[in-house]
N, CA and C atoms as an extended XYZ file, in Angstrom:
540
Properties=species:S:1:pos:R:3:atomname:S:1:resname:S:1:resid:I:1 pbc="F F F"
N        59.605      -60.401      -71.363 N   THR     1
C        60.748      -59.795      -71.618 CA  THR     1
C        61.520      -59.635      -70.621 C   THR     1
N        61.068      -58.797      -69.640 N   MET     2
C        61.057      -58.511      -67.910 CA  MET     2
C        61.598      -59.756      -67.202 C   MET     2
N        60.917      -60.522      -67.632 N   LEU     3
C        60.969      -62.045      -66.359 CA  LEU     3
C        62.073      -62.644      -67.133 C   LEU     3
N        62.604      -62.563      -67.945 N   ALA     4
C        63.338      -63.430      -68.720 CA  ALA     4
C        64.867      -63.544      -68.002 C   ALA     4
N        65.209      -62.835      -67.591 N   SER     5
C        66.819      -63.018      -66.503 CA  SER     5
C        66.324      -63.804      -65.754 C   SER     5
N        64.850      -63.636      -64.985 N   VAL     6
C        64.808      -64.447      -63.629 CA  VAL     6
C        64.223      -66.065      -64.010 C   VAL     6
N        63.396      -65.873      -64.849 N   MET     7
C        62.933      -66.933      -65.327 CA  MET     7
C        63.688      -68.109      -66.160 C   MET     7
N        64.704      -67.595      -66.820 N   THR     8
C        65.383      -68.452      -67.681 CA  THR     8
C        65.924      -69.604      -66.833 C   THR     8
N        66.935      -68.950      -65.785 N   PRO     9
C        67.648      -69.902      -64.868 CA  PRO     9
C        66.718      -70.678      -64.080 C   PRO     9
N        65.449      -70.553      -63.572 N   LEU    10
C        64.822      -71.076      -62.900 CA  LEU    10
C        64.316      -72.058      -63.614 C   LEU    10
N        63.647      -71.878      -65.210 N   LEU    11
C        63.340      -72.896      -65.734 CA  LEU    11
C        64.222      -73.748      -66.153 C   LEU    11
N        65.487      -73.465      -66.293 N   VAL    12
C        66.611      -74.306      -66.559 CA  VAL    12
C        67.275      -75.394      -65.581 C   VAL    12
N        67.278      -74.634      -64.010 N   LYS    13
C        67.024      -75.328      -63.099 CA  LYS    13
C        65.912      -76.540      -62.818 C   LYS    13
N        64.662      -76.075      -63.130 N   LEU    14
C        63.651      -76.953      -62.981 CA  LEU    14
C        63.499      -78.176      -64.013 C   LEU    14
N        63.890      -77.821      -65.230 N   LEU    15
C        63.910      -78.637      -65.946 CA  LEU    15
C        65.204      -79.467      -66.375 C   LEU    15
N        66.208      -78.889      -66.150 N   VAL    16
C        67.740      -79.966      -66.290 CA  VAL    16
C        68.264      -80.189      -65.008 C   VAL    16
N        67.835      -79.608      -63.886 N   GLY    17
C        68.042      -79.859      -62.260 CA  GLY    17
C        69.882      -79.881      -62.602 C   GLY    17
N        70.217      -81.018      -61.891 N   ASN    18
C        71.709      -81.071      -61.702 CA  ASN    18
C        72.559      -82.018      -62.913 C   ASN    18
N        71.961      -82.344      -63.814 N   SER    19
C        72.293      -83.251      -64.859 CA  SER    19
C        73.306      -82.419      -65.818 C   SER    19
N        73.024      -81.136      -65.640 N   VAL    20
C        73.984      -80.028      -66.718 CA  VAL    20
C        74.533      -79.057      -65.569 C   VAL    20
N        75.603      -78.975      -65.861 N   SER    21
C        76.385      -77.430      -64.535 CA  SER    21
C        76.139      -76.677      -65.478 C   SER    21
N        75.151      -75.633      -64.863 N   VAL    22
C        74.880      -74.410      -65.583 CA  VAL    22
C        74.819      -73.470      -64.013 C   VAL    22
N        75.593      -72.310      -64.556 N   SER    23
C        75.493      -71.373      -63.098 CA  SER    23
C        74.278      -70.531      -63.339 C   SER    23
N        73.421      -70.297      -62.487 N   GLY    24
C        72.088      -69.595      -62.545 CA  GLY    24
C        72.320      -68.189      -62.535 C   GLY    24
N        73.410      -67.738      -61.780 N   VAL    25
C        73.984      -66.229      -61.835 CA  VAL    25
C        74.419      -66.066      -63.231 C   VAL    25
N        75.254      -66.835      -63.577 N   GLY    26
C        75.649      -66.556      -65.113 CA  GLY    26
C        74.752      -66.470      -66.169 C   GLY    26
N        73.678      -67.436      -66.011 N   LEU    27
C        72.548      -67.882      -67.214 CA  LEU    27
C        72.148      -66.158      -66.955 C   LEU    27
N        71.897      -65.745      -65.376 N   ALA    28
C        70.633      -64.471      -65.389 CA  ALA    28
C        71.604      -63.691      -66.077 C   ALA    28
N        72.869      -62.964      -65.930 N   ALA    29
C        73.550      -62.301      -66.327 CA  ALA    29
C        73.523      -62.239      -67.693 C   ALA    29
N        74.064      -63.538      -68.565 N   ALA    30
C        73.996      -63.345      -69.703 CA  ALA    30
C        72.693      -63.276      -70.512 C   ALA    30
N        71.325      -63.503      -69.684 N   THR    31
C        70.261      -62.999      -70.412 CA  THR    31
C        69.895      -61.868      -70.212 C   THR    31
N        70.065      -61.227      -68.921 N   ALA    32
C        69.878      -59.793      -69.048 CA  ALA    32
C        70.937      -58.756      -69.756 C   ALA    32
N        71.925      -59.159      -70.282 N   LYS    33
C        72.715      -58.713      -71.254 CA  LYS    33
C        71.861      -58.658      -72.560 C   LYS    33
N        71.525      -59.750      -73.245 N   VAL    34
C        71.077      -60.045      -74.228 CA  VAL    34
C        69.868      -59.609      -74.509 C   VAL    34
N        68.931      -59.463      -73.261 N   VAL    35
C        67.539      -59.431      -73.322 CA  VAL    35
C        67.115      -57.950      -72.776 C   VAL    35
N        67.588      -57.538      -71.670 N   LEU    36
C        67.265      -56.751      -71.024 CA  LEU    36
C        67.966      -55.368      -71.624 C   LEU    36
N        69.312      -55.628      -71.723 N   LEU    37
C        70.073      -54.131      -71.812 CA  LEU    37
C        69.895      -53.434      -73.522 C   LEU    37
N        69.397      -54.463      -74.410 N   PRO    38
C        68.737      -53.957      -75.714 CA  PRO    38
C        67.480      -53.102      -75.316 C   PRO    38
N        66.728      -53.426      -74.373 N   VAL    39
C        65.141      -53.231      -74.337 CA  VAL    39
C        65.326      -51.875      -73.830 C   VAL    39
N        66.387      -51.795      -72.108 N   VAL    40
C        66.471      -50.220      -71.803 CA  VAL    40
C        67.204      -49.410      -72.762 C   VAL    40
N        68.316      -50.121      -73.586 N   LEU    41
C        68.942      -48.949      -74.137 CA  LEU    41
C        68.164      -48.481      -75.261 C   LEU    41
N        67.051      -49.008      -75.862 N   GLY    42
C        66.209      -48.418      -76.739 CA  GLY    42
C        65.492      -47.506      -75.944 C   GLY    42
N        64.616      -48.071      -75.075 N   MET    43
C        63.898      -47.023      -74.021 CA  MET    43
C        64.563      -45.734      -73.872 C   MET    43
N        65.543      -45.730      -73.568 N   VAL    44
C        66.487      -44.510      -72.952 CA  VAL    44
C        66.914      -43.557      -74.335 C   VAL    44
N        67.089      -44.341      -75.693 N   VAL    45
C        67.338      -43.700      -76.776 CA  VAL    45
C        66.063      -42.658      -77.286 C   VAL    45
N        65.039      -43.674      -77.334 N   ASN    46
C        63.653      -43.287      -77.495 CA  ASN    46
C        63.095      -42.078      -76.894 C   ASN    46
N        63.630      -42.018      -75.340 N   ALA    47
C        63.230      -41.049      -74.424 CA  ALA    47
C        64.042      -39.792      -74.480 C   ALA    47
N        65.456      -39.944      -74.903 N   LYS    48
C        66.307      -38.930      -74.445 CA  LYS    48
C        66.767      -37.993      -76.177 C   LYS    48
N        66.447      -39.221      -77.054 N   ALA    49
C        66.773      -38.912      -78.771 CA  ALA    49
C        65.905      -39.425      -79.552 C   ALA    49
N        64.599      -38.792      -79.493 N   PRO    50
C        63.606      -39.572      -80.300 CA  PRO    50
C        63.734      -39.284      -81.882 C   PRO    50
N        64.784      -38.060      -81.928 N   ARG    51
C        65.132      -37.916      -83.663 CA  ARG    51
C        66.008      -39.011      -84.037 C   ARG    51
N        67.087      -39.297      -83.010 N   LEU    52
C        67.903      -40.313      -83.663 CA  LEU    52
C        67.248      -41.799      -83.678 C   LEU    52
N        66.163      -41.912      -82.573 N   SER    53
C        65.715      -43.322      -82.555 CA  SER    53
C        64.875      -43.425      -83.754 C   SER    53
N        64.133      -42.278      -84.360 N   ARG    54
C        63.456      -42.824      -85.506 CA  ARG    54
C        63.942      -42.928      -86.726 C   ARG    54
N        65.376      -42.118      -86.742 N   VAL    55
C        66.566      -42.715      -87.805 CA  VAL    55
C        66.978      -43.986      -87.770 C   VAL    55
N        67.383      -44.700      -86.649 N   VAL    56
C        67.665      -45.748      -86.590 CA  VAL    56
C        66.611      -46.978      -86.273 C   VAL    56
N        65.733      -46.624      -86.061 N   SER    57
C        64.553      -47.630      -86.158 CA  SER    57
C        64.230      -48.096      -87.763 C   SER    57
N        64.304      -47.163      -88.474 N   ARG    58
C        64.326      -47.345      -89.938 CA  ARG    58
C        65.163      -48.658      -90.415 C   ARG    58
N        66.352      -48.631      -89.931 N   PHE    59
C        67.569      -49.753      -90.380 CA  PHE    59
C        67.635      -50.862      -89.101 C   PHE    59
N        66.963      -50.682      -88.014 N   ALA    60
C        66.984      -51.721      -87.110 CA  ALA    60
C        66.718      -53.105      -87.481 C   ALA    60
N        65.355      -53.386      -88.270 N   PRO    61
C        65.074      -54.625      -88.558 CA  PRO    61
C        65.872      -55.303      -89.388 C   PRO    61
N        66.483      -54.562      -90.236 N   PHE    62
C        67.583      -55.303      -91.286 CA  PHE    62
C        68.358      -55.540      -90.635 C   PHE    62
N        69.150      -54.965      -89.754 N   GLY    63
C        70.270      -54.783      -88.906 CA  GLY    63
C        70.530      -55.990      -87.912 C   GLY    63
N        69.130      -56.446      -87.232 N   SER    64
C        69.000      -57.652      -86.461 CA  SER    64
C        68.949      -58.556      -87.311 C   SER    64
N        68.249      -58.732      -88.297 N   CYS    65
C        68.063      -59.931      -89.284 CA  CYS    65
C        69.486      -60.354      -89.760 C   CYS    65
N        70.316      -59.092      -90.064 N   LEU    66
C        71.602      -59.680      -90.603 CA  LEU    66
C        72.582      -59.804      -89.397 C   LEU    66
N        72.443      -59.318      -88.177 N   LEU    67
C        73.251      -59.907      -87.247 CA  LEU    67
C        72.863      -61.395      -86.419 C   LEU    67
N        71.490      -61.717      -86.701 N   VAL    68
C        71.140      -63.052      -86.470 CA  VAL    68
C        71.872      -64.049      -87.356 C   VAL    68
N        71.491      -63.697      -88.811 N   ALA    69
C        72.062      -64.439      -89.800 CA  ALA    69
C        73.490      -64.517      -89.708 C   ALA    69
N        74.177      -63.817      -89.236 N   LEU    70
C        75.613      -63.905      -89.159 CA  LEU    70
C        76.133      -64.848      -88.023 C   LEU    70
N        75.376      -64.599      -86.742 N   ILE    71
C        75.568      -65.448      -85.453 CA  ILE    71
C        75.473      -66.844      -86.000 C   ILE    71
N        73.998      -67.048      -86.480 N   CYS    72
C        73.988      -68.413      -87.134 CA  CYS    72
C        74.597      -68.915      -87.800 C   CYS    72
N        74.935      -68.483      -88.690 N   GLY    73
C        75.958      -68.952      -89.775 CA  GLY    73
C        77.163      -69.201      -89.548 C   GLY    73
N        77.782      -68.272      -88.344 N   GLY    74
C        79.027      -68.365      -87.965 CA  GLY    74
C        79.103      -69.887      -87.280 C   GLY    74
N        77.953      -70.561      -86.192 N   VAL    75
C        77.905      -71.466      -85.294 CA  VAL    75
C        77.476      -72.656      -86.378 C   VAL    75
N        76.866      -72.802      -87.580 N   VAL    76
C        76.783      -73.619      -88.287 CA  VAL    76
C        78.105      -73.733      -89.098 C   VAL    76
N        78.862      -73.087      -89.716 N   ALA    77
C        80.059      -73.089      -90.302 CA  ALA    77
C        80.949      -73.664      -89.316 C   ALA    77
N        81.016      -73.424      -88.107 N   GLU    78
C        81.708      -74.103      -86.961 CA  GLU    78
C        81.594      -75.740      -86.685 C   GLU    78
N        80.307      -75.885      -87.062 N   ASN    79
C        80.475      -77.242      -86.816 CA  ASN    79
C        80.164      -78.131      -88.135 C   ASN    79
N        80.423      -77.388      -89.219 N   ALA    80
C        80.427      -78.148      -90.495 CA  ALA    80
C        81.153      -79.270      -90.678 C   ALA    80
N        82.782      -79.481      -90.086 N   SER    81
C        83.383      -80.193      -90.341 CA  SER    81
C        82.649      -81.756      -89.390 C   SER    81
N        82.186      -81.155      -88.067 N   CYS    82
C        81.888      -82.216      -87.395 CA  CYS    82
C        80.559      -82.986      -88.179 C   CYS    82
N        79.832      -82.137      -88.674 N   LEU    83
C        78.572      -82.652      -89.540 CA  LEU    83
C        78.963      -83.307      -90.500 C   LEU    83
N        79.941      -83.264      -91.246 N   ALA    84
C        80.265      -83.768      -92.461 CA  ALA    84
C        81.037      -85.147      -91.958 C   ALA    84
N        81.498      -85.156      -90.703 N   LEU    85
C        82.585      -86.229      -90.623 CA  LEU    85
C        81.644      -87.328      -89.492 C   LEU    85
N        80.161      -87.089      -89.937 N   GLY    86
C        79.461      -88.109      -88.823 CA  GLY    86
C        78.479      -87.748      -87.793 C   GLY    86
N        79.213      -86.522      -87.480 N   GLY    87
C        78.308      -86.058      -86.195 CA  GLY    87
C        76.747      -85.467      -86.849 C   GLY    87
N        76.637      -85.348      -88.277 N   GLY    88
C        75.610      -85.188      -88.726 CA  GLY    88
C        74.496      -86.325      -88.483 C   GLY    88
N        74.850      -87.046      -87.725 N   ASN    89
C        73.557      -88.494      -87.327 CA  ASN    89
C        72.541      -87.883      -86.420 C   ASN    89
N        72.718      -86.444      -85.910 N   TYR    90
C        71.950      -86.075      -85.024 CA  TYR    90
C        70.960      -84.831      -85.621 C   TYR    90
N        71.806      -84.507      -86.851 N   LEU    91
C        71.263      -83.259      -87.695 CA  LEU    91
C        69.862      -83.677      -88.338 C   LEU    91
N        69.470      -85.112      -88.459 N   GLY    92
C        67.924      -84.905      -88.887 CA  GLY    92
C        67.000      -84.868      -87.494 C   GLY    92
N        67.486      -85.512      -86.533 N   THR    93
C        67.064      -85.295      -85.179 CA  THR    93
C        66.487      -83.778      -84.602 C   THR    93
N        67.792      -83.129      -84.933 N   ILE    94
C        67.582      -81.790      -84.579 CA  ILE    94
C        66.470      -81.189      -85.300 C   ILE    94
N        66.806      -81.194      -86.764 N   LEU    95
C        66.016      -80.674      -87.623 CA  LEU    95
C        64.637      -81.040      -87.500 C   LEU    95
N        64.255      -81.942      -87.260 N   ALA    96
C        62.750      -82.444      -86.711 CA  ALA    96
C        62.411      -81.752      -85.720 C   ALA    96
N        62.975      -81.769      -84.461 N   SER    97
C        62.343      -81.534      -83.003 CA  SER    97
C        62.447      -79.817      -83.452 C   SER    97
N        63.320      -79.139      -84.086 N   VAL    98
C        63.105      -77.584      -84.269 CA  VAL    98
C        61.797      -77.139      -85.001 C   VAL    98
N        61.593      -78.257      -86.388 N   PHE    99
C        60.434      -77.895      -87.191 CA  PHE    99
C        59.344      -78.090      -86.301 C   PHE    99
N        59.330      -79.226      -85.292 N   ALA   100
C        58.082      -79.428      -84.463 CA  ALA   100
C        57.921      -78.851      -83.588 C   ALA   100
N        58.902      -77.957      -82.772 N   LEU   101
C        58.904      -76.777      -81.840 CA  LEU   101
C        58.200      -75.675      -82.628 C   LEU   101
N        58.634      -75.185      -83.661 N   HIS   102
C        58.226      -73.915      -84.625 CA  HIS   102
C        56.851      -74.188      -85.062 C   HIS   102
N        56.623      -75.360      -85.532 N   SER   103
C        55.174      -75.631      -86.009 CA  SER   103
C        53.971      -75.906      -85.161 C   SER   103
N        54.390      -75.985      -83.787 N   VAL   104
C        53.088      -76.208      -82.884 CA  VAL   104
C        53.084      -74.445      -82.602 C   VAL   104
N        54.458      -74.220      -82.036 N   GLY   105
C        54.350      -72.743      -81.802 CA  GLY   105
C        53.278      -71.596      -82.577 C   GLY   105
N        53.413      -71.827      -84.143 N   PHE   106
C        52.782      -71.459      -85.274 CA  PHE   106
C        51.667      -71.654      -85.012 C   PHE   106
N        51.048      -72.923      -84.994 N   LEU   107
C        49.478      -73.404      -84.964 CA  LEU   107
C        48.804      -73.423      -83.640 C   LEU   107
N        49.455      -73.538      -82.427 N   ALA   108
C        49.012      -73.294      -81.203 CA  ALA   108
C        48.616      -71.233      -80.929 C   ALA   108
N        49.484      -70.745      -81.701 N   GLY   109
C        49.634      -69.044      -81.774 CA  GLY   109
C        48.374      -68.499      -82.601 C   GLY   109
N        48.045      -69.580      -83.313 N   TYR   110
C        46.898      -69.332      -84.378 CA  TYR   110
C        45.573      -69.657      -83.938 C   TYR   110
N        45.537      -70.936      -83.179 N   LEU   111
C        44.189      -71.357      -82.845 CA  LEU   111
C        44.075      -71.207      -81.509 C   LEU   111
N        44.703      -70.763      -80.809 N   VAL   112
C        44.341      -70.424      -79.389 CA  VAL   112
C        43.526      -69.338      -79.188 C   VAL   112
N        44.195      -67.981      -79.893 N   PRO   113
C        43.315      -66.831      -80.284 CA  PRO   113
C        42.180      -66.659      -80.916 C   PRO   113
N        41.917      -67.535      -81.965 N   LYS   114
C        40.661      -68.065      -82.975 CA  LYS   114
C        39.622      -68.533      -81.706 C   LYS   114
N        40.313      -69.550      -80.926 N   GLY   115
C        39.252      -70.257      -80.288 CA  GLY   115
C        38.597      -69.473      -79.259 C   GLY   115
N        39.669      -68.122      -78.977 N   CYS   116
C        38.845      -67.181      -77.941 CA  CYS   116
C        38.207      -66.308      -78.430 C   CYS   116
N        37.992      -66.204      -79.833 N   GLY   117
C        37.281      -65.358      -80.400 CA  GLY   117
C        37.817      -63.817      -80.962 C   GLY   117
N        39.148      -64.162      -80.991 N   PHE   118
C        39.562      -62.857      -81.603 CA  PHE   118
C        39.907      -62.835      -83.058 C   PHE   118
N        40.246      -61.799      -83.662 N   SER   119
C        39.949      -61.760      -85.226 CA  SER   119
C        40.941      -62.467      -85.460 C   SER   119
N        40.644      -62.679      -87.130 N   GLU   120
C        41.928      -62.986      -87.735 CA  GLU   120
C        43.214      -62.680      -87.863 C   GLU   120
N        43.144      -61.203      -87.739 N   LYS   121
C        44.771      -60.185      -87.735 CA  LYS   121
C        45.229      -60.721      -86.389 C   LYS   121
N        44.536      -60.568      -85.282 N   THR   122
C        45.110      -60.944      -84.274 CA  THR   122
C        45.640      -62.236      -84.148 C   THR   122
N        45.133      -63.234      -84.251 N   ALA   123
C        45.514      -64.821      -84.654 CA  ALA   123
C        46.977      -65.040      -85.462 C   ALA   123
N        46.822      -64.305      -86.525 N   ARG   124
C        47.995      -64.505      -87.472 CA  ARG   124
C        48.913      -63.669      -86.585 C   ARG   124
N        48.763      -62.727      -86.195 N   THR   125
C        49.882      -61.681      -85.582 CA  THR   125
C        50.577      -62.631      -84.059 C   THR   125
N        49.528      -63.229      -83.397 N   VAL   126
C        50.001      -64.067      -82.476 CA  VAL   126
C        50.567      -65.150      -82.861 C   VAL   126
N        50.252      -65.955      -83.912 N   SER   127
C        50.603      -66.649      -84.633 CA  SER   127
C        52.717      -66.222      -84.877 C   SER   127
N        52.561      -65.659      -85.465 N   ILE   128
C        54.044      -65.254      -85.894 CA  ILE   128
C        54.565      -64.824      -84.575 C   ILE   128
N        54.008      -64.524      -83.748 N   GLU   129
C        54.788      -64.058      -82.614 CA  GLU   129
C        55.477      -65.262      -81.409 C   GLU   129
N        54.409      -66.414      -81.546 N   THR   130
C        54.736      -67.556      -81.008 CA  THR   130
C        55.608      -68.250      -81.660 C   THR   130
N        55.356      -68.563      -82.800 N   GLY   131
C        56.408      -69.353      -83.459 CA  GLY   131
C        57.979      -68.820      -83.933 C   GLY   131
N        57.785      -67.502      -83.788 N   MET   132
C        59.177      -66.839      -83.990 CA  MET   132
C        59.626      -66.918      -82.449 C   MET   132
N        60.195      -68.092      -82.025 N   GLN   133
C        61.149      -68.225      -80.724 CA  GLN   133
C        61.733      -67.374      -80.636 C   GLN   133
N        62.737      -67.148      -79.500 N   ASN   134
C        64.017      -66.448      -79.864 CA  ASN   134
C        65.068      -67.361      -79.659 C   ASN   134
N        65.289      -68.075      -80.652 N   SER   135
C        66.279      -68.992      -81.029 CA  SER   135
C        68.053      -68.246      -81.033 C   SER   135
N        67.975      -67.390      -81.516 N   ALA   136
C        69.150      -66.166      -81.401 CA  ALA   136
C        69.566      -66.149      -80.032 C   ALA   136
N        68.754      -65.887      -79.092 N   LEU   137
C        69.146      -65.744      -77.416 CA  LEU   137
C        69.592      -67.257      -77.446 C   LEU   137
N        68.943      -68.367      -77.524 N   ALA   138
C        69.342      -69.596      -77.374 CA  ALA   138
C        70.676      -69.744      -77.576 C   ALA   138
N        71.330      -69.216      -78.892 N   VAL   139
C        72.785      -69.676      -79.322 CA  VAL   139
C        73.826      -68.656      -78.461 C   VAL   139
N        73.393      -67.541      -78.115 N   VAL   140
C        74.009      -66.806      -77.206 CA  VAL   140
C        74.431      -67.290      -75.841 C   VAL   140
N        72.970      -67.924      -75.318 N   LEU   141
C        73.230      -68.193      -73.941 CA  LEU   141
C        73.992      -69.614      -73.990 C   LEU   141
N        73.636      -70.461      -74.827 N   ALA   142
C        74.543      -71.792      -75.041 CA  ALA   142
C        76.158      -71.434      -74.933 C   ALA   142
N        76.179      -70.575      -75.809 N   LYS   143
C        77.647      -70.275      -76.195 CA  LYS   143
C        78.312      -69.454      -74.694 C   LYS   143
N        77.709      -68.745      -74.142 N   SER   144
C        78.107      -68.135      -72.699 CA  SER   144
C        78.287      -68.877      -71.522 C   SER   144
N        77.118      -69.980      -71.609 N   CYS   145
C        77.041      -70.482      -70.218 CA  CYS   145
C        77.790      -71.612      -70.412 C   CYS   145
N        78.096      -71.955      -71.653 N   SER   146
C        79.197      -73.405      -71.615 CA  SER   146
C        80.274      -73.455      -71.967 C   SER   146
N        80.704      -72.152      -71.657 N   ALA   147
C        82.518      -71.510      -72.172 CA  ALA   147
C        83.055      -71.621      -70.915 C   ALA   147
N        82.426      -71.783      -69.631 N   ALA   148
C        83.031      -72.140      -68.148 CA  ALA   148
C        83.404      -73.405      -68.327 C   ALA   148
N        82.956      -74.440      -68.796 N   VAL   149
C        82.876      -75.827      -68.961 CA  VAL   149
C        83.446      -76.799      -70.190 C   VAL   149
N        83.484      -76.224      -70.939 N   GLY   150
C        83.606      -77.010      -72.351 CA  GLY   150
C        84.871      -76.361      -73.154 C   GLY   150
N        84.981      -76.723      -74.196 N   THR   151
C        85.989      -76.586      -74.917 CA  THR   151
C        85.812      -75.704      -76.217 C   THR   151
N        86.206      -75.028      -77.028 N   GLY   152
C        85.729      -74.430      -78.136 CA  GLY   152
C        84.706      -75.432      -79.289 C   GLY   152
N        85.217      -76.254      -79.463 N   ALA   153
C        84.102      -77.368      -80.095 CA  ALA   153
C        83.098      -77.436      -79.341 C   ALA   153
N        83.179      -77.889      -77.971 N   GLU   154
C        81.946      -78.556      -77.628 CA  GLU   154
C        81.054      -77.040      -77.313 C   GLU   154
N        81.425      -75.999      -77.253 N   ILE   155
C        80.789      -74.838      -76.757 CA  ILE   155
C        79.992      -74.644      -78.318 C   ILE   155
N        80.628      -74.884      -79.320 N   SER   156
C        79.989      -74.617      -80.752 CA  SER   156
C        78.983      -75.526      -81.064 C   SER   156
N        79.294      -76.639      -80.725 N   LEU   157
C        78.280      -77.958      -80.703 CA  LEU   157
C        76.801      -77.652      -80.007 C   LEU   157
N        77.009      -76.962      -78.896 N   VAL   158
C        75.907      -77.035      -78.001 CA  VAL   158
C        74.895      -75.699      -78.780 C   VAL   158
N        75.877      -74.873      -79.151 N   ALA   159
C        75.204      -73.802      -79.822 CA  ALA   159
C        74.486      -74.179      -81.274 C   ALA   159
N        74.482      -75.396      -81.643 N   LEU   160
C        74.002      -75.568      -83.056 CA  LEU   160
C        72.635      -75.713      -83.206 C   LEU   160
N        71.816      -76.439      -82.193 N   PRO   161
C        70.438      -76.594      -82.376 CA  PRO   161
C        69.729      -75.016      -82.143 C   PRO   161
N        70.357      -74.197      -81.437 N   GLY   162
C        69.733      -72.918      -81.415 CA  GLY   162
C        69.972      -72.148      -82.634 C   GLY   162
N        71.130      -72.303      -83.228 N   ALA   163
C        71.335      -71.612      -84.739 CA  ALA   163
C        70.484      -72.344      -85.826 C   ALA   163
N        70.567      -73.524      -85.961 N   LEU   164
C        69.280      -74.246      -86.539 CA  LEU   164
C        67.871      -73.532      -86.520 C   LEU   164
N        67.591      -73.600      -85.281 N   SER   165
C        66.377      -73.164      -85.066 CA  SER   165
C        66.029      -71.453      -85.472 C   SER   165
N        66.756      -70.917      -85.226 N   ALA   166
C        66.927      -69.763      -85.622 CA  ALA   166
C        66.626      -69.494      -86.944 C   ALA   166
N        67.467      -70.298      -87.928 N   THR   167
C        67.278      -70.048      -89.175 CA  THR   167
C        65.716      -70.769      -89.676 C   THR   167
N        65.450      -71.883      -89.296 N   MET   168
C        63.893      -72.760      -89.468 CA  MET   168
C        63.115      -71.543      -89.268 C   MET   168
N        63.114      -70.817      -87.864 N   HIS   169
C        62.009      -70.308      -87.463 CA  HIS   169
C        61.821      -68.958      -88.603 C   HIS   169
N        62.991      -68.249      -89.009 N   SER   170
C        62.792      -67.203      -89.677 CA  SER   170
C        62.310      -67.797      -91.132 C   SER   170
N        62.684      -68.967      -91.506 N   CYS   171
C        62.183      -69.052      -92.948 CA  CYS   171
C        60.742      -69.619      -92.660 C   CYS   171
N        60.610      -70.412      -91.680 N   LEU   172
C        58.715      -70.538      -91.337 CA  LEU   172
C        58.125      -69.353      -91.588 C   LEU   172
N        58.803      -68.534      -90.791 N   GLY   173
C        57.742      -67.367      -90.266 CA  GLY   173
C        57.856      -66.151      -91.819 C   GLY   173
N        58.771      -66.421      -92.493 N   SER   174
C        58.634      -65.936      -93.566 CA  SER   174
C        57.594      -66.326      -94.571 C   SER   174
N        57.559      -67.662      -94.993 N   ILE   175
C        56.635      -68.166      -95.569 CA  ILE   175
C        55.179      -68.097      -95.283 C   ILE   175
N        55.095      -68.304      -94.049 N   LEU   176
C        53.836      -68.001      -93.309 CA  LEU   176
C        53.180      -66.818      -93.703 C   LEU   176
N        54.129      -65.873      -93.055 N   ALA   177
C        54.015      -64.519      -93.481 CA  ALA   177
C        53.907      -64.067      -94.896 C   ALA   177
N        54.124      -64.459      -95.871 N   ALA   178
C        53.956      -64.366      -97.234 CA  ALA   178
C        52.633      -64.920      -97.838 C   ALA   178
N        52.499      -66.443      -97.410 N   TYR   179
C        51.369      -66.835      -97.562 CA  TYR   179
C        50.004      -65.955      -97.123 C   TYR   179
N        50.376      -65.370      -96.036 N   TRP   180
C        48.695      -64.644      -95.149 CA  TRP   180
C        48.672      -63.458      -96.108 C   TRP   180
């Protein structure tokens, strides 16, 4: 979490290079706002107002799930006409890629700890944590970083894979947790 603001721009530069115009500083700032700011805010509230922190922590998981659902639902809704008018040619590829990403994450997250001798409970926990990639972060970063170079429709389309990924990992993670 702490390295996300530095590693995300570095990995984008390493993996994408110059084929996509992305501001490293802008990406670092957007990542810090989305990742570091909530963590720091939570730490401060927990330290300075523990009673408030206990009350808020009871509702925070539901609130975060609701917020992610609204963000992802909004992105999918923005792209509904594109998908209906033939842009859906890519939908199967996107869904298959997203399914493969999260399935490999869940499987590797389970097998690696088991292979290292950790308990079943630990392997299941690591599996859930590994399979549940932060796709909502991908949506926010895609929208914020492509805003400088694209139109509204292009920005929304760039965020679609992340929105579908967040939806998919939420469903797969819930199914796996219920099964276990």
